[in-house]
Amino acid sequence: MARLEFVSYHAFQAHLDDEAKLAWKLFAHKNIDSFPQIFWDDGSSWTAANLWALERSSDHRVDAETVKRTMKHLRTYAAFLEECATDWRHFPVKKDEQPLRKFRKHLIDRAEAGSLGMSTAQNCMAAVIQFYRYADANNLVGISAPLWKDRLVVIPFFDSAGFKRTLTRLSSELSIPNRRRIGTVLEDGLLPLRSDHMADLLKYTSENEVEELHLMLATGFFTGARIGTITTLTISALEATRADPHTPGVRLLSVGPGTGIATKFSVSGEIMIPDAVFADLKRYASSAWRLLREAKAAPADKNKLFLTRKGIPYTVETVNRLVYEMRKRAVAAGLKHLSSFRFHQTRATFGTWLMQLLLQAGNKTNAIQVVRDAMLHKDERTTLGYITFLERTRGKALFAAQFNLAFTGLTQRNWNELNT
């Protein structure tokens, strides 16, 4: 089966040496660590896909994690092609025999059967279409007929000043529509956890899972930080935190460009860390358990807070895999409500709780400003989604007070009493 491997890429340039012989010069500044590459089952490289990955990795506008996610989707497509014994450039006249349309049907069937999320199917198909656009533009497919029909879609929206605007996008007939879930959802279509479900999860991870996963989940629940931010936290950043002058019991940690801590869209800002969570992170940072991992790490990685047993920094993919495996064990242990848990729900939980608390204490404008800054939202409309969610679910659950109780109970360090 086709596989995705991560290699260390070193760029060379051909030139003539003093004796007019061909030589290769290394470009140290163009090295790429954890560069994704796809290989077929026979060991050969999928040259076109790997070339596309290289071109995107060289573009400073494309995040490295985005390239990795895209290549994961392409590996899924490559495995499907091998299973069907079909070449990726094979486009017969009959449309229903073309690999792209067969793959689209395969994704939809999996999504309807429940073995694949509809949003994942949509993103996977979008990545494959994006690759074929690149391949077709560079004459790598080798056919003159169009691969599919495109259409222009006009999307109306309102800007931050309230003026109506329109956005024109190119859409393919092969794209998979991701119909909205009934009801109100938050960022990335996820819902927050109830406070008792959150308590059950943290209690379970504290007793049964690796300490790194437990700390990362607790950090997500009580700071709202994204998984990509948490995995790149550093020891020096923890030591540089400062007390929030306006909120006793909370420390501020700088993230974004220049700090070494990743944020979505490279937004700069500060995340709020409760003293209890901060104390846990500081204790872990100096623990013998972590120092042993630091001793195995490369010099450039020793400052990272979370390291694997091999001394390698955790990645988004690694944490997602840990959550997936933890979820299965938690459900088997009786926590049925965690059957569809995603790490990003920690962020949705924090944002909902913080917005509810601020709306109770002050006016809506101030609440929006604080939540937007705390969660590093690039667009204020994302923040407004939390108000919409609360307004529409006000009569369904009063979990804010319960969450605040759980937040206070965190200082007791007894996960069994988070619900009491």
XYZ file of C-alpha atoms in Angstrom:
420
model
C 0.000 0.000 0.000
C 1.165 3.532 -0.739
C 2.833 5.162 2.233
C 3.670 8.663 3.409
C 7.159 9.217 4.764
C 8.795 12.284 6.268
C 12.361 12.950 5.172
C 14.976 15.619 5.744
C 15.237 17.537 2.486
C 18.467 19.269 1.440
C 18.502 21.544 -1.598
C 21.442 21.461 -4.022
C 22.259 23.546 -7.090
C 24.380 22.421 -10.012
C 27.390 24.546 -10.957
C 30.806 24.239 -12.589
C 33.814 24.045 -10.308
C 37.262 25.535 -10.955
C 38.093 22.642 -13.282
C 34.898 23.163 -15.283
C 33.401 19.958 -13.906
C 29.814 19.543 -12.756
C 29.476 19.953 -8.985
C 26.646 20.368 -6.532
C 26.362 23.188 -4.004
C 24.300 22.782 -0.829
C 21.830 25.511 0.114
C 21.734 25.278 3.904
C 18.932 27.840 4.225
C 16.620 25.756 2.040
C 16.642 22.609 4.147
C 13.220 21.247 5.094
C 12.750 18.973 8.102
C 9.890 16.441 8.141
C 9.313 16.911 4.418
C 6.351 14.696 3.327
C 6.894 12.280 0.429
C 4.587 9.621 -1.015
C 5.896 6.260 -2.208
C 3.995 3.572 -4.053
C 3.796 0.001 -2.814
C 6.742 -1.031 -5.023
C 8.933 1.623 -3.396
C 8.896 4.090 -6.290
C 8.219 7.753 -5.685
C 5.046 9.521 -6.784
C 7.149 12.171 -8.495
C 4.370 14.569 -9.464
C 2.838 14.690 -5.970
C 6.229 15.005 -4.300
C 7.228 17.805 -6.664
C 4.005 19.622 -5.779
C 4.814 19.228 -2.075
C 8.269 20.701 -2.679
C 6.864 23.675 -4.551
C 4.336 24.388 -1.801
C 6.928 23.915 0.960
C 9.107 26.517 -0.753
C 6.226 29.005 -0.716
C 6.386 31.034 2.513
C 2.636 31.667 2.246
C 1.857 27.952 2.740
C 2.221 26.595 6.265
C 4.260 23.393 6.700
C 1.385 21.698 8.547
C -0.914 22.500 5.639
C 1.460 20.739 3.251
C 1.543 17.683 5.534
C -2.254 17.510 5.788
C -2.593 17.805 2.015
C -0.079 15.021 1.421
C -1.936 12.788 3.903
C -5.042 13.210 1.757
C -3.036 12.424 -1.383
C -1.705 9.264 0.269
C -5.323 8.184 0.827
C -5.937 8.733 -2.878
C -2.743 6.842 -3.780
C -3.839 3.853 -1.671
C -7.221 3.901 -3.423
C -5.544 3.941 -6.835
C -3.397 0.944 -5.926
C -6.407 -0.935 -4.629
C -8.172 -0.327 -7.943
C -4.980 -0.972 -9.949
C -5.464 2.381 -11.708
C -2.903 4.924 -12.885
C -3.530 8.451 -11.626
C -3.243 9.760 -15.230
C -5.798 7.309 -16.651
C -8.851 9.250 -17.850
C -11.022 7.166 -20.211
C -13.900 8.683 -22.167
C -16.510 7.146 -19.864
C -16.651 9.470 -16.890
C -17.778 6.848 -14.392
C -14.535 4.942 -15.029
C -12.281 7.921 -14.356
C -10.283 7.677 -11.092
C -11.370 11.035 -9.702
C -15.059 10.231 -9.958
C -14.566 6.733 -8.561
C -12.597 8.173 -5.660
C -15.298 10.768 -4.990
C -17.924 8.028 -4.786
C -15.614 6.017 -2.519
C -15.289 8.951 -0.085
C -19.022 9.654 -0.037
C -19.804 5.970 0.584
C -17.383 5.919 3.524
C -18.844 9.129 4.939
C -22.408 7.827 4.687
C -21.346 4.564 6.323
C -19.892 6.522 9.239
C -16.265 5.392 8.813
C -15.179 8.851 7.624
C -16.270 12.326 8.619
C -18.003 14.292 5.889
C -15.685 17.255 6.446
C -12.682 14.922 6.078
C -14.113 13.545 2.838
C -14.644 17.081 1.582
C -11.100 18.164 2.490
C -9.597 15.023 0.987
C -11.381 15.530 -2.330
C -10.450 19.212 -2.349
C -6.762 18.333 -1.847
C -6.827 15.843 -4.726
C -8.526 18.365 -7.021
C -5.953 20.988 -6.032
C -3.147 18.588 -6.933
C -4.679 17.818 -10.323
C -4.969 21.541 -11.053
C -1.238 21.810 -10.472
C -0.467 18.678 -12.503
C -2.679 19.787 -15.385
C -1.183 23.291 -15.432
C 2.305 21.768 -15.689
C 1.284 19.195 -18.326
C 1.940 16.250 -16.016
C -1.342 14.466 -16.688
C -0.842 14.271 -20.437
C -4.430 14.605 -21.712
C -5.963 17.426 -23.704
C -9.585 16.998 -22.592
C -10.707 18.843 -19.448
C -10.605 16.719 -16.297
C -13.849 18.240 -14.991
C -16.089 21.267 -15.379
C -15.563 24.322 -13.185
C -18.092 26.948 -12.257
C -17.887 30.327 -10.547
C -19.634 30.610 -7.198
C -20.477 34.022 -5.713
C -20.513 34.052 -1.907
C -22.085 37.081 -0.171
C -20.782 38.198 3.255
C -20.622 41.241 5.525
C -17.297 42.805 6.479
C -16.361 44.003 9.978
C -17.893 47.426 9.260
C -21.232 45.892 8.306
C -20.988 46.470 4.532
C -22.121 43.705 2.217
C -19.403 42.199 0.075
C -19.151 39.291 -2.352
C -16.422 36.716 -2.874
C -16.049 34.812 -6.147
C -14.615 31.308 -5.985
C -13.893 28.603 -8.525
C -15.753 25.385 -7.727
C -15.388 21.959 -9.328
C -18.215 19.600 -10.186
C -16.233 16.948 -8.298
C -16.183 18.787 -4.990
C -18.053 17.138 -2.129
C -20.632 19.389 -0.452
C -20.398 19.396 3.319
C -23.936 20.117 4.391
C -24.234 22.025 7.635
C -25.079 20.113 10.760
C -28.508 20.925 12.141
C -28.125 23.275 15.062
C -25.445 25.765 16.054
C -21.796 24.768 16.061
C -18.545 26.633 16.661
C -15.106 26.712 15.089
C -14.453 23.823 12.679
C -18.025 22.590 13.242
C -17.349 21.312 16.755
C -19.372 21.602 19.945
C -18.074 22.294 23.466
C -18.033 19.562 26.093
C -20.288 19.677 29.104
C -18.366 20.356 32.295
C -19.056 16.883 33.701
C -17.871 15.266 30.462
C -14.732 17.387 30.554
C -14.144 16.334 34.158
C -14.613 12.677 33.234
C -12.085 13.027 30.437
C -9.421 14.754 32.549
C -9.919 12.289 35.376
C -9.494 9.407 32.950
C -6.377 10.824 31.266
C -4.752 11.659 34.605
C -5.087 8.028 35.675
C -4.666 6.077 32.450
C -2.827 8.053 29.772
C 0.658 9.490 29.309
C 1.251 12.681 31.257
C 1.981 14.678 28.113
C -1.481 14.017 26.665
C -3.175 14.848 29.962
C -1.294 18.150 30.264
C -1.971 19.097 26.664
C -5.697 18.432 27.093
C -5.811 20.407 30.351
C -3.954 23.274 28.674
C -6.434 23.243 25.810
C -9.456 23.245 28.110
C -8.235 26.056 30.354
C -6.410 28.315 27.873
C -8.236 27.728 24.589
C -4.911 27.300 22.754
C -4.906 25.363 19.514
C -3.138 22.027 19.311
C -0.454 23.518 17.039
C 0.267 26.166 19.659
C 0.399 23.708 22.558
C 2.789 21.318 20.805
C 5.232 24.167 20.161
C 5.268 25.596 23.703
C 8.804 26.199 24.962
C 10.540 26.274 28.323
C 11.807 29.800 27.706
C 8.270 31.001 26.917
C 7.008 29.594 30.233
C 9.800 31.370 32.086
C 8.971 34.633 30.312
C 5.277 34.671 31.297
C 3.983 37.599 33.302
C 1.123 38.029 35.709
C -2.023 39.503 34.180
C -2.411 42.901 35.874
C -6.181 42.824 35.403
C -6.927 39.185 36.279
C -5.528 37.739 39.503
C -4.517 34.099 39.249
C -3.791 34.271 35.528
C -0.489 34.550 33.666
C 0.063 35.768 30.088
C 2.253 33.867 27.627
C 3.341 35.458 24.339
C 2.818 33.390 21.176
C 3.158 33.942 17.456
C 5.985 35.145 15.190
C 9.237 35.756 17.034
C 8.362 33.531 19.986
C 8.910 30.125 18.388
C 5.327 29.173 19.266
C 3.038 28.558 16.298
C -0.350 30.218 15.829
C -2.915 29.940 13.063
C -2.402 32.617 10.392
C 0.778 33.620 12.334
C -1.269 35.833 14.653
C 0.679 37.462 17.484
C -0.806 37.725 20.956
C -0.909 36.368 24.482
C -2.787 33.379 25.835
C -4.122 33.334 29.384
C -2.860 30.519 31.598
C -4.450 29.941 35.038
C -1.897 29.683 37.841
C -2.870 26.072 38.534
C -2.210 25.008 34.926
C 0.968 27.087 34.841
C 2.222 25.367 37.993
C 1.589 21.959 36.438
C 3.481 22.902 33.291
C 6.417 24.313 35.269
C 6.580 21.183 37.410
C 6.548 18.994 34.328
C 9.222 21.145 32.624
C 11.736 20.418 35.380
C 10.696 16.816 36.053
C 13.216 13.997 35.678
C 10.763 12.341 33.278
C 10.961 15.226 30.816
C 14.680 15.925 31.342
C 15.468 12.384 30.209
C 13.619 13.107 26.995
C 15.376 16.437 26.620
C 18.752 14.646 26.844
C 17.810 12.642 23.726
C 16.572 15.672 21.782
C 18.480 17.515 19.072
C 19.942 20.853 20.193
C 17.233 22.782 18.330
C 14.476 20.827 20.126
C 15.707 20.860 23.728
C 13.703 24.006 24.474
C 10.411 22.380 23.451
C 8.170 21.620 26.435
C 6.548 18.456 25.105
C 8.888 15.773 23.742
C 8.260 12.138 22.870
C 10.192 9.259 24.397
C 12.694 9.581 21.558
C 13.241 13.266 22.268
C 11.263 14.404 19.215
C 8.784 17.300 19.508
C 5.119 16.314 19.358
C 3.318 17.211 16.140
C -0.356 17.829 15.451
C -0.575 14.429 13.761
C 1.036 12.692 16.750
C -1.386 14.247 19.225
C -4.391 13.502 17.029
C -3.301 9.870 16.879
C -2.916 9.780 20.675
C -6.401 11.255 21.071
C -7.834 8.714 18.630
C -6.289 5.807 20.535
C -7.214 7.303 23.924
C -10.799 7.784 22.781
C -11.192 4.086 21.980
C -9.848 3.093 25.393
C -12.022 5.675 27.170
C -15.179 4.432 25.437
C -14.262 0.837 26.344
C -13.895 2.038 29.952
C -17.480 3.317 29.928
C -17.074 6.943 28.796
C -19.471 6.576 25.858
C -19.938 10.335 25.517
C -16.314 10.639 24.325
C -16.856 8.436 21.265
C -16.529 11.389 18.865
C -14.242 13.636 20.933
C -11.737 15.809 19.056
C -8.876 17.775 20.586
C -10.207 21.018 19.107
C -13.276 20.689 21.324
C -11.070 21.826 24.212
C -10.871 25.194 22.475
C -14.621 25.356 21.825
C -15.245 24.516 25.483
C -12.946 27.254 26.752
C -14.319 29.890 24.372
C -17.933 29.153 25.306
C -17.207 29.264 29.023
C -15.203 32.511 28.784
C -17.824 34.242 26.646
C -20.619 33.217 29.014
C -18.692 34.469 32.015
C -17.903 37.820 30.401
C -21.465 38.377 29.186
C -22.697 37.865 32.727
C -20.141 40.347 34.074
C -20.285 43.127 31.476
C -21.458 44.320 28.071
C -21.254 42.450 24.788
C -18.623 44.712 23.188
C -16.096 44.131 25.957
C -16.822 40.402 25.952
C -16.146 40.154 22.226
C -12.865 42.050 22.591
C -11.582 39.889 25.460
C -12.543 36.564 23.865
C -11.103 37.591 20.506
C -7.767 38.502 22.123
C -7.711 35.433 24.395
C -8.368 33.033 21.519
C -6.285 34.918 18.935
C -9.116 35.125 16.437
C -8.034 36.763 13.204
C -11.626 37.533 12.244
C -14.107 38.967 14.734
C -16.908 37.010 13.068
C -15.428 33.852 14.572
C -15.789 35.400 18.021
C -19.358 36.454 17.299
C -20.143 32.795 16.640
C -19.751 32.081 20.354
C -22.393 34.682 21.205
C -24.745 33.203 18.619
C -24.158 29.751 20.058
C -24.889 30.908 23.618
C -28.004 32.804 22.622
C -29.408 29.776 20.808
C -28.541 27.271 23.509
C -29.265 29.374 26.591
C -32.296 27.287 27.506
C -30.593 23.952 26.802
C -27.715 23.983 29.286
C -26.345 26.189 32.029
C -22.915 24.669 31.827
C -21.031 27.946 32.384
C -21.451 27.842 36.166
C -20.477 24.178 36.199
C -17.409 24.903 34.118
C -16.425 27.733 36.438
C -16.746 25.324 39.364
C -14.540 22.846 37.535
C -12.070 25.635 36.814
C -11.886 26.478 40.510
C -11.595 22.818 41.442
C -8.532 22.469 39.251
C -6.397 24.007 41.985
C -7.304 21.130 44.284
C -5.481 18.688 41.988
C -8.072 16.010 42.713
C -9.726 15.154 39.411
C -12.356 13.041 41.189
C -13.857 16.187 42.740
C -14.198 18.283 39.577
C -17.941 17.642 39.478
C -18.652 18.343 43.122
